[in-house]
Amino acid sequence: MMKFFPSKYFPLTMANKQTRHFKILSMLLIFLCFLMSCKTNSDSTGSTSTRPMGKVDIKLKVSGEAAGIVQLAGIYADQNFLADTTHIDQAGNIHFKKDSLFKSGMYFVVLPDQQNFQMLLDADQEFEMTTNAADLINSMQVKGSEDNDMLYQSLKLQLGQEKQTQPLFQKIQGLPENDPEVAAYKKMADEFRLARKAQLDEFEKKAPHSFFISFKKAGQNPDVKDIKLADGQPDLNAEAYFFRKEYWDNTDLSDVRLMYTPVMSNKIKQYFTDITAQHQDSLVKQIDEVLPKTLSNPELFKYMSNWLLFKYEPGKTTLMDGEAVFSHVVNKYFTADKATWLKPGDLRAIQQRADEMKGSLLNHKGLDVIAKDPNGNTKSIYEIKTPYIVVYLFHTDCEHCQEMTPKLSKMYPQLKSRGVTIYTIAVNTTDAEWKKFIPKYDMTEFINVFDPTNVSVYGKYFVDNTPEIYILNKERIIIGKNLKPDQINTIIDLDQKK
C-alpha cells in the first residue's frame, strides 16, 4: 500500500511544494494542539489564563504506605499528564503545596507501590484527605472539600453495590432470561441504580453548581425508554432514537473542567462510534447536531472537531466514504473564524485536502477524466456506454497494486458479462513504468490512461492509499469506493436491487 496525496504528483510550482509540506505537517500540528491545550489554564466559563489565582495546600495521609515518591497525574480527554511530584513520609503524610492552582479537573494520586486514588480539584484546593493503603476507597475521609466528599460517598456506594452484585452476576451466566435467578439479579441491579440516582439527586439539591455534580451528571447515560411495537416486541429503532436524542441533555458543554476528566472523551467516542450509525449521512447529521453546541467552549470544540478529523481521516477509517465526513467537518467548521488554533497556512492545507475529496463523494456524480492511452489516443470516462464503470487508480511501485491488479484482471471476464468496463488511471509514475506495468499484469483489456501532468485527473477521484477502486452506475453516480476487487459484485448487486 502506498500512502498517496494527489498534490504529490500535481505539477510542482513553488506554491504546490509549500502545500505538500503543509499537508504532511498539518495533522501533526493538530495533535500538538491537543497536547498544548494541557498547558493552558481555563476556568469553567472557558476563559484562559497562564496562572490561576489562589494557592494549593492539599494534605493527604495514607496509613500503611511505604515512604517514597508520589506523583499527581492529571487527565486531558484520554491523555494523562504529570501535574506534580512530591514525597510520602514514613507516617504516610503527603503534601502538595504551591502558589498557583492546579488546572480544575480530575487527578490521580499515584503512590510508591503504584496504587492510586482520585481527587477532584476546582477553585478551592486547600483540604485534607486521609485513608488506609489496605482499602483506599472505603477508608477515605475528606475534610474541607465538598466535591471530594461527594465523590467518595458515591464511590463507596458503588463499590458496596458491586460487591453484592458480582457473585450473582457470575451465577446467572448462561441461564435463560426467564430463570428466577436472572430476574432476581435484574431486580437488584434496578434497585441499586435507583439508589445511586437518589444519592445524586440529593447531592444536586445540596450543591447544584459543584464540579462533582457537573462531572457526575455528564457521565450518566439517559434511561432507555421502553417502547413497544404493535406486536409487543421492543421497538429498538425508537428506543435508540430517544437515547441518542437525550444523550447530551445532562452534559454542560460549556464546562471546560470536563475536558480535564475522562468523561468528555468517553462520551464523544461512544456517541460517534457506538450510538451513531457508521454511515456518512448519519454521521454528518449528528455532527451538525452536536458540534455547533460546543462553539461556546473553544477547548471542547477544538478537541471534538480534531477528533472527528482523525477518526474519519481517509485511509484510517473503515467507513466507505470517510471523505464525506472529513470534508464536511473541514468545509463547515475549519474556517478562519472557528479553527483559530491553526496558522493560516496549516488551515489552507487542510482545506485543500478536503477540496480534493469533494469531487468524488459517494452518491455524487463521478467526474469525467479525459487522458491518453498507451497508443496516444484520448479516452474519456463519459464516452463509455456500459452500465457500470470501475475506476481503478494505481501506482506502479505499490506492492498492494501489484497484488490486487492480477485479481482484478482475473475477475474481468465475469465483470464484463455484467456490463462492467474497467478504466484505469496510473498516478505518480512515469510513462515508461506505466507502459511496462500494463502487459505485465494483464491489463490489456482495460481502458488504461496516464496523465503525467495530472491536470486531467486532479480533484476528480481522490486517492489516499493506492490502489483505489470506484464504481459508477449507469447514471455515473459513484455507488462504491475504497473497495477491494471481491467487493465489486456486492456493490453492483445492491445497486441492481434498488
CSV table of C-alpha atoms in Angstrom, one decimal:
chain,number,residue,atom,x,y,z
A,1,MET,CA,0.0,0.0,0.0
A,2,MET,CA,1.4,3.4,-0.9
A,3,LYS,CA,0.4,6.5,1.1
A,4,PHE,CA,-0.7,8.9,-1.6
A,5,PHE,CA,-1.8,12.5,-1.7
A,6,PRO,CA,-2.9,13.9,-5.0
A,7,SER,CA,-0.8,17.1,-4.6
A,8,LYS,CA,2.3,15.0,-4.5
A,9,TYR,CA,2.1,14.4,-8.2
A,10,PHE,CA,0.5,17.7,-9.2
A,11,PRO,CA,2.9,19.9,-11.3
A,12,LEU,CA,5.1,21.4,-8.6
A,13,THR,CA,5.0,25.1,-8.6
A,14,MET,CA,6.6,26.8,-5.6
A,15,ALA,CA,3.1,27.1,-4.0
A,16,ASN,CA,2.4,23.4,-4.6
A,17,LYS,CA,5.7,22.5,-2.9
A,18,GLN,CA,4.7,24.5,0.1
A,19,THR,CA,1.3,22.9,0.1
A,20,ARG,CA,2.9,19.4,0.2
A,21,HIS,CA,4.8,20.3,3.3
A,22,PHE,CA,1.7,21.9,4.9
A,23,LYS,CA,-0.3,18.8,4.2
A,24,ILE,CA,2.2,16.5,5.7
A,25,LEU,CA,2.6,18.7,8.8
A,26,SER,CA,-1.0,19.7,9.3
A,27,MET,CA,-2.2,16.6,11.0
A,28,LEU,CA,0.8,16.6,13.3
A,29,LEU,CA,0.1,20.2,14.2
A,30,ILE,CA,-3.5,19.3,15.2
A,31,PHE,CA,-2.2,16.7,17.5
A,32,LEU,CA,0.3,19.1,19.0
A,33,CYS,CA,-2.6,21.4,19.7
A,34,PHE,CA,-4.2,18.7,21.8
A,35,LEU,CA,-1.1,18.5,23.9
A,36,MET,CA,-0.5,22.2,24.1
A,37,SER,CA,-4.0,22.7,25.4
A,38,CYS,CA,-3.0,20.8,28.5
A,39,LYS,CA,-0.6,23.5,29.3
A,40,THR,CA,-3.1,26.4,29.4
A,41,ASN,CA,-5.4,27.1,32.3
A,42,SER,CA,-9.2,27.7,32.0
A,43,ASP,CA,-12.0,28.3,34.4
A,44,SER,CA,-15.4,26.8,34.0
A,45,THR,CA,-16.5,29.6,31.7
A,46,GLY,CA,-13.8,28.9,29.1
A,47,SER,CA,-11.6,31.9,29.8
A,48,THR,CA,-7.9,31.2,29.8
A,49,SER,CA,-5.0,32.4,31.9
A,50,THR,CA,-1.5,31.3,32.5
A,51,ARG,CA,-1.6,31.4,36.3
A,52,PRO,CA,-4.9,30.8,38.2
A,53,MET,CA,-5.4,32.8,41.3
A,54,GLY,CA,-5.3,31.0,44.6
A,55,LYS,CA,-3.0,28.5,46.2
A,56,VAL,CA,-2.6,24.8,46.7
A,57,ASP,CA,-2.4,23.3,50.2
A,58,ILE,CA,-3.5,19.7,50.0
A,59,LYS,CA,-2.7,17.5,52.9
A,60,LEU,CA,-3.1,13.7,52.4
A,61,LYS,CA,-2.4,10.8,54.7
A,62,VAL,CA,-2.2,7.2,53.6
A,63,SER,CA,-1.6,4.9,56.5
A,64,GLY,CA,0.3,1.7,55.8
A,65,GLU,CA,2.1,3.1,52.7
A,66,ALA,CA,5.9,3.0,52.5
A,67,ALA,CA,7.8,6.2,52.1
A,68,GLY,CA,8.8,7.2,48.5
A,69,ILE,CA,7.8,9.3,45.6
A,70,VAL,CA,4.2,10.3,44.9
A,71,GLN,CA,3.0,11.6,41.6
A,72,LEU,CA,0.0,13.7,40.8
A,73,ALA,CA,-1.4,12.7,37.4
A,74,GLY,CA,-3.9,14.9,35.5
A,75,ILE,CA,-6.2,14.0,32.7
A,76,TYR,CA,-6.8,15.8,29.4
A,77,ALA,CA,-9.5,13.9,27.5
A,78,ASP,CA,-8.0,10.5,27.0
A,79,GLN,CA,-4.4,11.5,27.8
A,80,ASN,CA,-2.6,11.6,31.1
A,81,PHE,CA,0.0,14.2,32.1
A,82,LEU,CA,2.2,14.6,35.1
A,83,ALA,CA,1.0,17.6,37.2
A,84,ASP,CA,3.3,17.4,40.2
A,85,THR,CA,5.6,15.2,42.2
A,86,THR,CA,6.2,15.1,46.0
A,87,HIS,CA,7.0,12.5,48.7
A,88,ILE,CA,5.2,10.4,51.2
A,89,ASP,CA,7.0,10.1,54.6
A,90,GLN,CA,7.2,7.1,56.9
A,91,ALA,CA,4.0,8.2,58.7
A,92,GLY,CA,2.1,8.3,55.4
A,93,ASN,CA,1.9,12.1,55.0
A,94,ILE,CA,1.8,13.7,51.6
A,95,HIS,CA,1.7,17.4,51.0
A,96,PHE,CA,1.1,19.3,47.7
A,97,LYS,CA,1.7,23.0,48.2
A,98,LYS,CA,2.3,25.8,45.7
A,99,ASP,CA,1.3,29.3,45.0
A,100,SER,CA,-0.8,28.7,41.9
A,101,LEU,CA,-3.8,26.4,41.4
A,102,PHE,CA,-3.7,23.2,39.5
A,103,LYS,CA,-6.0,23.1,36.5
A,104,SER,CA,-9.6,22.3,37.5
A,105,GLY,CA,-10.2,18.6,36.7
A,106,MET,CA,-9.8,15.0,37.9
A,107,TYR,CA,-6.4,13.9,39.2
A,108,PHE,CA,-4.9,10.6,40.5
A,109,VAL,CA,-2.5,10.4,43.4
A,110,VAL,CA,-0.1,7.7,42.4
A,111,LEU,CA,1.6,6.1,45.4
A,112,PRO,CA,5.0,4.4,45.5
A,113,ASP,CA,3.5,0.9,45.1
A,114,GLN,CA,1.5,2.2,42.1
A,115,GLN,CA,-1.8,2.1,43.9
A,116,ASN,CA,-3.7,5.3,43.2
A,117,PHE,CA,-6.8,7.2,44.2
A,118,GLN,CA,-8.9,10.0,42.7
A,119,MET,CA,-9.3,13.7,43.6
A,120,LEU,CA,-11.4,16.4,42.0
A,121,LEU,CA,-9.7,19.8,42.0
A,122,ASP,CA,-11.5,23.1,41.4
A,123,ALA,CA,-11.2,26.6,42.7
A,124,ASP,CA,-10.7,25.6,46.3
A,125,GLN,CA,-7.5,23.5,46.6
A,126,GLU,CA,-7.0,23.7,50.3
A,127,PHE,CA,-8.3,20.5,52.0
A,128,GLU,CA,-7.3,17.2,53.7
A,129,MET,CA,-7.9,13.6,52.9
A,130,THR,CA,-7.0,10.5,55.0
A,131,THR,CA,-7.2,6.8,54.1
A,132,ASN,CA,-5.5,3.5,54.5
A,133,ALA,CA,-3.4,1.7,51.9
A,134,ALA,CA,-5.3,-1.6,52.5
A,135,ASP,CA,-8.6,-0.1,51.4
A,136,LEU,CA,-8.2,3.3,49.8
A,137,ILE,CA,-11.8,4.0,48.9
A,138,ASN,CA,-13.7,2.7,51.9
A,139,SER,CA,-11.2,4.2,54.3
A,140,MET,CA,-11.3,7.6,52.7
A,141,GLN,CA,-12.2,10.6,54.9
A,142,VAL,CA,-12.4,14.1,53.4
A,143,LYS,CA,-12.2,17.4,55.2
A,144,GLY,CA,-12.7,20.8,53.6
A,145,SER,CA,-13.7,19.6,50.1
A,146,GLU,CA,-17.3,19.2,49.2
A,147,ASP,CA,-16.5,17.9,45.8
A,148,ASN,CA,-14.3,15.1,47.1
A,149,ASP,CA,-16.6,14.3,50.0
A,150,MET,CA,-19.4,13.7,47.5
A,151,LEU,CA,-17.1,11.8,45.1
A,152,TYR,CA,-16.1,9.3,47.8
A,153,GLN,CA,-19.6,8.8,49.1
A,154,SER,CA,-20.5,8.0,45.6
A,155,LEU,CA,-17.6,5.6,45.1
A,156,LYS,CA,-18.3,3.9,48.4
A,157,LEU,CA,-21.9,3.3,47.4
A,158,GLN,CA,-21.0,1.9,44.0
A,159,LEU,CA,-18.2,-0.3,45.4
A,160,GLY,CA,-20.6,-1.8,48.0
A,161,GLN,CA,-23.2,-2.5,45.3
A,162,GLU,CA,-20.6,-4.2,43.1
A,163,LYS,CA,-19.6,-6.4,46.0
A,164,GLN,CA,-23.1,-7.6,46.3
A,165,THR,CA,-23.9,-8.0,42.6
A,166,GLN,CA,-20.7,-9.6,41.4
A,167,PRO,CA,-21.4,-13.1,42.9
A,168,LEU,CA,-25.0,-13.0,41.4
A,169,PHE,CA,-23.7,-11.9,38.0
A,170,GLN,CA,-21.3,-14.8,37.9
A,171,LYS,CA,-24.1,-17.2,39.0
A,172,ILE,CA,-26.5,-16.2,36.2
A,173,GLN,CA,-24.1,-16.6,33.3
A,174,GLY,CA,-25.6,-19.0,30.8
A,175,LEU,CA,-29.0,-19.0,32.4
A,176,PRO,CA,-32.1,-18.2,30.3
A,177,GLU,CA,-33.8,-14.9,30.6
A,178,ASN,CA,-36.8,-16.3,32.3
A,179,ASP,CA,-34.8,-18.0,35.1
A,180,PRO,CA,-35.7,-16.7,38.6
A,181,GLU,CA,-32.1,-16.1,39.4
A,182,VAL,CA,-31.8,-13.8,36.4
A,183,ALA,CA,-35.0,-11.9,37.4
A,184,ALA,CA,-33.6,-11.5,40.9
A,185,TYR,CA,-30.3,-10.1,39.6
A,186,LYS,CA,-32.1,-7.6,37.4
A,187,LYS,CA,-34.3,-6.5,40.3
A,188,MET,CA,-31.3,-5.9,42.5
A,189,ALA,CA,-29.5,-4.0,39.6
A,190,ASP,CA,-32.5,-1.8,39.1
A,191,GLU,CA,-32.8,-1.1,42.9
A,192,PHE,CA,-29.1,-0.2,43.1
A,193,ARG,CA,-29.4,2.1,40.0
A,194,LEU,CA,-32.2,3.9,41.7
A,195,ALA,CA,-30.2,4.2,44.9
A,196,ARG,CA,-27.3,5.8,43.0
A,197,LYS,CA,-29.8,8.2,41.3
A,198,ALA,CA,-31.4,9.1,44.6
A,199,GLN,CA,-27.9,9.8,46.1
A,200,LEU,CA,-27.0,12.0,43.1
A,201,ASP,CA,-30.3,13.9,43.3
A,202,GLU,CA,-29.7,14.6,47.0
A,203,PHE,CA,-26.2,15.8,46.3
A,204,GLU,CA,-27.5,18.1,43.5
A,205,LYS,CA,-30.0,19.7,45.9
A,206,LYS,CA,-27.2,20.3,48.3
A,207,ALA,CA,-24.6,21.6,45.8
A,208,PRO,CA,-26.2,22.2,42.4
A,209,HIS,CA,-23.3,24.1,40.9
A,210,SER,CA,-20.5,22.0,42.2
A,211,PHE,CA,-17.8,20.4,39.9
A,212,PHE,CA,-18.8,17.0,41.2
A,213,ILE,CA,-22.4,17.4,40.0
A,214,SER,CA,-21.3,18.6,36.6
A,215,PHE,CA,-18.9,15.7,36.3
A,216,LYS,CA,-21.2,13.1,37.6
A,217,LYS,CA,-24.3,14.1,35.6
A,218,ALA,CA,-22.2,14.3,32.4
A,219,GLY,CA,-21.2,10.7,33.0
A,220,GLN,CA,-24.8,9.4,33.3
A,221,ASN,CA,-26.4,7.8,30.2
A,222,PRO,CA,-30.1,8.6,29.7
A,223,ASP,CA,-32.5,5.9,30.6
A,224,VAL,CA,-33.5,3.6,27.8
A,225,LYS,CA,-37.2,4.1,27.1
A,226,ASP,CA,-39.4,1.0,27.0
A,227,ILE,CA,-41.2,1.4,23.6
A,228,LYS,CA,-43.1,-1.4,22.1
A,229,LEU,CA,-44.2,-2.3,18.6
A,230,ALA,CA,-47.8,-3.3,17.8
A,231,ASP,CA,-46.9,-7.0,18.3
A,232,GLY,CA,-45.4,-6.2,21.8
A,233,GLN,CA,-41.8,-6.6,20.8
A,234,PRO,CA,-39.3,-3.8,21.7
A,235,ASP,CA,-39.1,-1.0,19.1
A,236,LEU,CA,-35.3,-0.9,19.1
A,237,ASN,CA,-35.2,1.9,16.5
A,238,ALA,CA,-37.4,4.2,18.6
A,239,GLU,CA,-35.5,3.4,21.7
A,240,ALA,CA,-32.2,4.2,20.0
A,241,TYR,CA,-33.6,7.4,18.6
A,242,PHE,CA,-34.6,8.8,22.1
A,243,PHE,CA,-31.4,7.5,23.7
A,244,ARG,CA,-29.4,9.4,21.1
A,245,LYS,CA,-31.7,12.5,21.3
A,246,GLU,CA,-31.3,12.7,25.1
A,247,TYR,CA,-27.6,11.7,25.2
A,248,TRP,CA,-26.2,15.1,25.8
A,249,ASP,CA,-29.0,16.6,27.9
A,250,ASN,CA,-27.2,16.4,31.3
A,251,THR,CA,-23.8,17.4,29.9
A,252,ASP,CA,-22.8,21.0,30.3
A,253,LEU,CA,-20.9,21.5,27.1
A,254,SER,CA,-19.7,24.9,28.3
A,255,ASP,CA,-17.9,23.5,31.2
A,256,VAL,CA,-14.2,23.4,30.4
A,257,ARG,CA,-13.4,21.4,33.5
A,258,LEU,CA,-15.0,18.3,31.9
A,259,MET,CA,-12.2,18.3,29.4
A,260,TYR,CA,-9.8,17.5,32.3
A,261,THR,CA,-11.7,14.4,33.2
A,262,PRO,CA,-12.3,11.1,31.2
A,263,VAL,CA,-16.0,11.9,30.8
A,264,MET,CA,-16.0,14.1,27.7
A,265,SER,CA,-13.6,11.9,25.7
A,266,ASN,CA,-15.6,8.8,26.6
A,267,LYS,CA,-18.9,10.4,25.6
A,268,ILE,CA,-17.6,11.6,22.3
A,269,LYS,CA,-16.2,8.2,21.4
A,270,GLN,CA,-19.4,6.4,22.5
A,271,TYR,CA,-21.7,8.8,20.7
A,272,PHE,CA,-20.0,8.8,17.3
A,273,THR,CA,-18.7,5.2,17.3
A,274,ASP,CA,-21.4,3.2,19.1
A,275,ILE,CA,-24.6,5.3,19.1
A,276,THR,CA,-24.5,6.8,15.7
A,277,ALA,CA,-24.8,4.5,12.7
A,278,GLN,CA,-21.5,4.3,10.8
A,279,HIS,CA,-22.8,5.8,7.6
A,280,GLN,CA,-21.6,9.1,6.3
A,281,ASP,CA,-25.1,10.7,6.1
A,282,SER,CA,-25.9,9.7,9.7
A,283,LEU,CA,-22.5,10.9,11.0
A,284,VAL,CA,-22.8,14.2,9.2
A,285,LYS,CA,-26.3,14.7,10.6
A,286,GLN,CA,-25.2,14.0,14.2
A,287,ILE,CA,-22.0,16.1,13.8
A,288,ASP,CA,-24.2,19.1,12.9
A,289,GLU,CA,-26.4,18.4,15.9
A,290,VAL,CA,-23.6,18.4,18.4
A,291,LEU,CA,-20.6,20.2,17.2
A,292,PRO,CA,-22.2,23.7,16.9
A,293,LYS,CA,-23.2,23.4,20.6
A,294,THR,CA,-19.5,23.3,21.6
A,295,LEU,CA,-18.6,26.6,20.0
A,296,SER,CA,-19.1,28.4,23.3
A,297,ASN,CA,-16.4,26.2,24.7
A,298,PRO,CA,-13.4,26.6,22.4
A,299,GLU,CA,-11.4,23.9,24.0
A,300,LEU,CA,-14.1,21.3,23.6
A,301,PHE,CA,-14.8,22.5,20.0
A,302,LYS,CA,-11.1,22.1,19.2
A,303,TYR,CA,-10.9,18.6,20.7
A,304,MET,CA,-14.2,17.3,19.2
A,305,SER,CA,-13.5,18.7,15.7
A,306,ASN,CA,-10.0,17.4,15.6
A,307,TRP,CA,-11.1,14.0,17.0
A,308,LEU,CA,-13.6,13.7,14.1
A,309,LEU,CA,-10.9,14.5,11.5
A,310,PHE,CA,-8.6,11.8,12.9
A,311,LYS,CA,-11.4,9.3,13.3
A,312,TYR,CA,-12.7,9.7,9.8
A,313,GLU,CA,-9.5,10.6,8.0
A,314,PRO,CA,-9.3,8.7,4.7
A,315,GLY,CA,-7.0,5.7,4.9
A,316,LYS,CA,-7.6,5.3,8.7
A,317,THR,CA,-11.3,4.7,8.8
A,318,THR,CA,-13.3,1.6,7.7
A,319,LEU,CA,-16.1,3.8,6.6
A,320,MET,CA,-16.7,3.5,2.9
A,321,ASP,CA,-16.9,7.3,2.5
A,322,GLY,CA,-14.8,8.7,5.2
A,323,GLU,CA,-14.0,11.5,2.8
A,324,ALA,CA,-17.6,12.7,3.1
A,325,VAL,CA,-17.3,13.1,6.8
A,326,PHE,CA,-13.8,14.6,6.7
A,327,SER,CA,-14.6,17.1,4.0
A,328,HIS,CA,-17.9,18.1,5.7
A,329,VAL,CA,-16.2,18.8,9.0
A,330,VAL,CA,-13.4,20.8,7.3
A,331,ASN,CA,-15.7,22.8,5.0
A,332,LYS,CA,-18.2,23.7,7.7
A,333,TYR,CA,-16.1,24.0,10.8
A,334,PHE,CA,-12.4,24.5,9.8
A,335,THR,CA,-12.8,28.1,8.9
A,336,ALA,CA,-10.7,31.1,9.9
A,337,ASP,CA,-13.2,32.3,12.5
A,338,LYS,CA,-13.7,28.9,14.1
A,339,ALA,CA,-10.4,27.0,13.8
A,340,THR,CA,-8.5,29.8,15.4
A,341,TRP,CA,-5.7,27.5,16.8
A,342,LEU,CA,-4.4,26.8,13.3
A,343,LYS,CA,-2.0,29.1,11.5
A,344,PRO,CA,-3.3,30.3,8.1
A,345,GLY,CA,-1.0,28.1,6.1
A,346,ASP,CA,-2.0,25.0,8.0
A,347,LEU,CA,-5.6,25.8,7.7
A,348,ARG,CA,-5.3,26.3,4.0
A,349,ALA,CA,-3.6,22.9,3.7
A,350,ILE,CA,-6.4,21.1,5.5
A,351,GLN,CA,-9.0,23.0,3.4
A,352,GLN,CA,-7.2,22.0,0.2
A,353,ARG,CA,-7.1,18.3,1.3
A,354,ALA,CA,-10.9,18.5,1.8
A,355,ASP,CA,-11.3,20.2,-1.6
A,356,GLU,CA,-9.5,17.3,-3.2
A,357,MET,CA,-12.1,14.9,-1.8
A,358,LYS,CA,-15.4,16.7,-2.6
A,359,GLY,CA,-15.4,15.7,-6.3
A,360,SER,CA,-15.6,12.0,-5.6
A,361,LEU,CA,-18.1,11.6,-2.7
A,362,LEU,CA,-20.4,8.6,-2.5
A,363,ASN,CA,-23.8,9.0,-4.2
A,364,HIS,CA,-22.5,12.0,-6.1
A,365,LYS,CA,-21.9,12.0,-9.9
A,366,GLY,CA,-18.4,10.9,-10.8
A,367,LEU,CA,-16.5,13.4,-12.8
A,368,ASP,CA,-15.1,12.8,-16.3
A,369,VAL,CA,-11.5,12.1,-16.9
A,370,ILE,CA,-10.0,12.6,-20.4
A,371,ALA,CA,-6.5,11.3,-20.8
A,372,LYS,CA,-4.3,9.4,-23.3
A,373,ASP,CA,-3.9,5.6,-23.5
A,374,PRO,CA,-0.6,3.9,-24.3
A,375,ASN,CA,-1.1,4.5,-28.0
A,376,GLY,CA,-1.7,8.2,-27.6
A,377,ASN,CA,-5.4,8.0,-28.1
A,378,THR,CA,-7.7,10.1,-25.9
A,379,LYS,CA,-10.0,8.1,-23.7
A,380,SER,CA,-12.9,9.6,-21.7
A,381,ILE,CA,-14.9,8.0,-18.8
A,382,TYR,CA,-18.1,9.6,-20.2
A,383,GLU,CA,-17.6,8.0,-23.6
A,384,ILE,CA,-18.1,4.6,-22.1
A,385,LYS,CA,-21.5,3.1,-22.7
A,386,THR,CA,-21.6,0.1,-20.4
A,387,PRO,CA,-24.0,0.2,-17.4
A,388,TYR,CA,-21.1,0.1,-14.9
A,389,ILE,CA,-17.6,1.5,-14.8
A,390,VAL,CA,-14.8,0.6,-12.4
A,391,VAL,CA,-12.4,3.4,-12.0
A,392,TYR,CA,-9.1,1.9,-10.8
A,393,LEU,CA,-6.3,4.1,-9.7
A,394,PHE,CA,-2.9,2.5,-9.1
A,395,HIS,CA,0.9,3.2,-8.7
A,396,THR,CA,3.4,1.0,-10.5
A,397,ASP,CA,5.7,0.6,-7.5
A,398,CYS,CA,2.9,-0.1,-5.0
A,399,GLU,CA,3.1,-3.6,-3.6
A,400,HIS,CA,-0.7,-3.8,-3.0
A,401,CYS,CA,-1.3,-2.6,-6.5
A,402,GLN,CA,1.0,-5.4,-7.8
A,403,GLU,CA,-1.0,-7.9,-5.7
A,404,MET,CA,-4.5,-6.5,-6.5
A,405,THR,CA,-4.2,-5.8,-10.2
A,406,PRO,CA,-3.9,-9.5,-11.2
A,407,LYS,CA,-7.0,-10.3,-9.1
A,408,LEU,CA,-8.9,-7.6,-11.0
A,409,SER,CA,-7.7,-8.9,-14.3
A,410,LYS,CA,-8.8,-12.4,-13.4
A,411,MET,CA,-12.3,-11.2,-12.5
A,412,TYR,CA,-12.7,-9.1,-15.6
A,413,PRO,CA,-14.4,-11.7,-17.9
A,414,GLN,CA,-17.1,-12.2,-15.3
A,415,LEU,CA,-17.4,-8.4,-14.7
A,416,LYS,CA,-17.6,-7.8,-18.4
A,417,SER,CA,-20.5,-10.1,-18.7
A,418,ARG,CA,-22.3,-7.9,-16.1
A,419,GLY,CA,-21.8,-4.8,-18.2
A,420,VAL,CA,-18.6,-3.5,-16.5
A,421,THR,CA,-15.8,-1.6,-18.1
A,422,ILE,CA,-12.6,-1.0,-16.2
A,423,TYR,CA,-11.0,2.4,-16.6
A,424,THR,CA,-7.6,2.5,-15.0
A,425,ILE,CA,-5.6,5.7,-14.1
A,426,ALA,CA,-1.9,5.5,-13.3
A,427,VAL,CA,-0.7,8.0,-10.8
A,428,ASN,CA,2.6,9.3,-9.6
A,429,THR,CA,4.7,7.3,-12.0
A,430,THR,CA,6.5,7.6,-15.4
A,431,ASP,CA,5.3,6.9,-18.9
A,432,ALA,CA,7.8,4.1,-19.3
A,433,GLU,CA,6.9,2.4,-16.0
A,434,TRP,CA,3.2,2.6,-16.7
A,435,LYS,CA,3.6,1.0,-20.2
A,436,LYS,CA,5.6,-1.9,-18.7
A,437,PHE,CA,3.0,-2.4,-16.0
A,438,ILE,CA,0.1,-2.9,-18.3
A,439,PRO,CA,1.2,-6.1,-20.1
A,440,LYS,CA,3.0,-7.5,-17.0
A,441,TYR,CA,-0.3,-7.5,-15.0
A,442,ASP,CA,-2.6,-8.5,-17.9
A,443,MET,CA,-4.4,-5.2,-18.1
A,444,THR,CA,-4.6,-5.0,-21.9
A,445,GLU,CA,-8.4,-5.4,-22.0
A,446,PHE,CA,-8.9,-2.4,-19.7
A,447,ILE,CA,-9.0,1.2,-20.8
A,448,ASN,CA,-5.7,2.5,-19.4
A,449,VAL,CA,-4.8,6.2,-19.2
A,450,PHE,CA,-2.0,8.2,-17.7
A,451,ASP,CA,-1.5,12.0,-17.5
A,452,PRO,CA,2.0,12.9,-16.3
A,453,THR,CA,0.8,16.5,-15.6
A,454,ASN,CA,-2.2,15.2,-13.6
A,455,VAL,CA,-4.3,18.2,-14.9
A,456,SER,CA,-7.0,15.9,-16.3
A,457,VAL,CA,-7.2,13.8,-13.0
A,458,TYR,CA,-6.6,16.2,-10.1
A,459,GLY,CA,-9.5,16.7,-7.8
A,460,LYS,CA,-11.7,14.2,-9.5
A,461,TYR,CA,-11.1,10.8,-7.9
A,462,PHE,CA,-9.4,11.2,-4.5
A,463,VAL,CA,-6.7,8.7,-3.6
A,464,ASP,CA,-5.3,8.4,-0.1
A,465,ASN,CA,-3.8,4.9,-0.5
A,466,THR,CA,-3.3,3.1,-3.8
A,467,PRO,CA,-4.8,1.1,-5.2
A,468,GLU,CA,-8.2,2.7,-5.2
A,469,ILE,CA,-11.5,1.4,-6.7
A,470,TYR,CA,-14.6,3.5,-7.5
A,471,ILE,CA,-17.8,2.1,-9.1
A,472,LEU,CA,-20.0,4.3,-11.3
A,473,ASN,CA,-23.5,3.1,-12.2
A,474,LYS,CA,-25.4,3.8,-15.5
A,475,GLU,CA,-26.2,7.4,-14.3
A,476,ARG,CA,-22.4,7.7,-13.5
A,477,ILE,CA,-23.2,8.1,-9.8
A,478,ILE,CA,-20.5,6.8,-7.5
A,479,ILE,CA,-22.1,3.8,-5.8
A,480,GLY,CA,-18.9,2.3,-4.2
A,481,LYS,CA,-15.4,3.4,-3.3
A,482,ASN,CA,-12.5,2.4,-1.1
A,483,LEU,CA,-13.1,-1.2,-2.2
A,484,LYS,CA,-11.3,-4.5,-2.8
A,485,PRO,CA,-11.9,-6.4,-6.0
A,486,ASP,CA,-14.1,-9.1,-4.3
A,487,GLN,CA,-16.5,-6.3,-3.1
A,488,ILE,CA,-17.3,-5.1,-6.7
A,489,ASN,CA,-20.0,-7.7,-7.4
A,490,THR,CA,-21.7,-7.0,-4.0
A,491,ILE,CA,-21.9,-3.3,-4.7
A,492,ILE,CA,-23.4,-4.0,-8.2
A,493,ASP,CA,-25.9,-6.4,-6.7
A,494,LEU,CA,-27.1,-3.8,-4.2
A,495,ASP,CA,-27.5,-1.2,-7.0
A,496,GLN,CA,-29.5,-3.6,-9.1
A,497,LYS,CA,-31.9,-4.3,-6.3
A,498,LYS,CA,-32.9,-0.6,-6.0
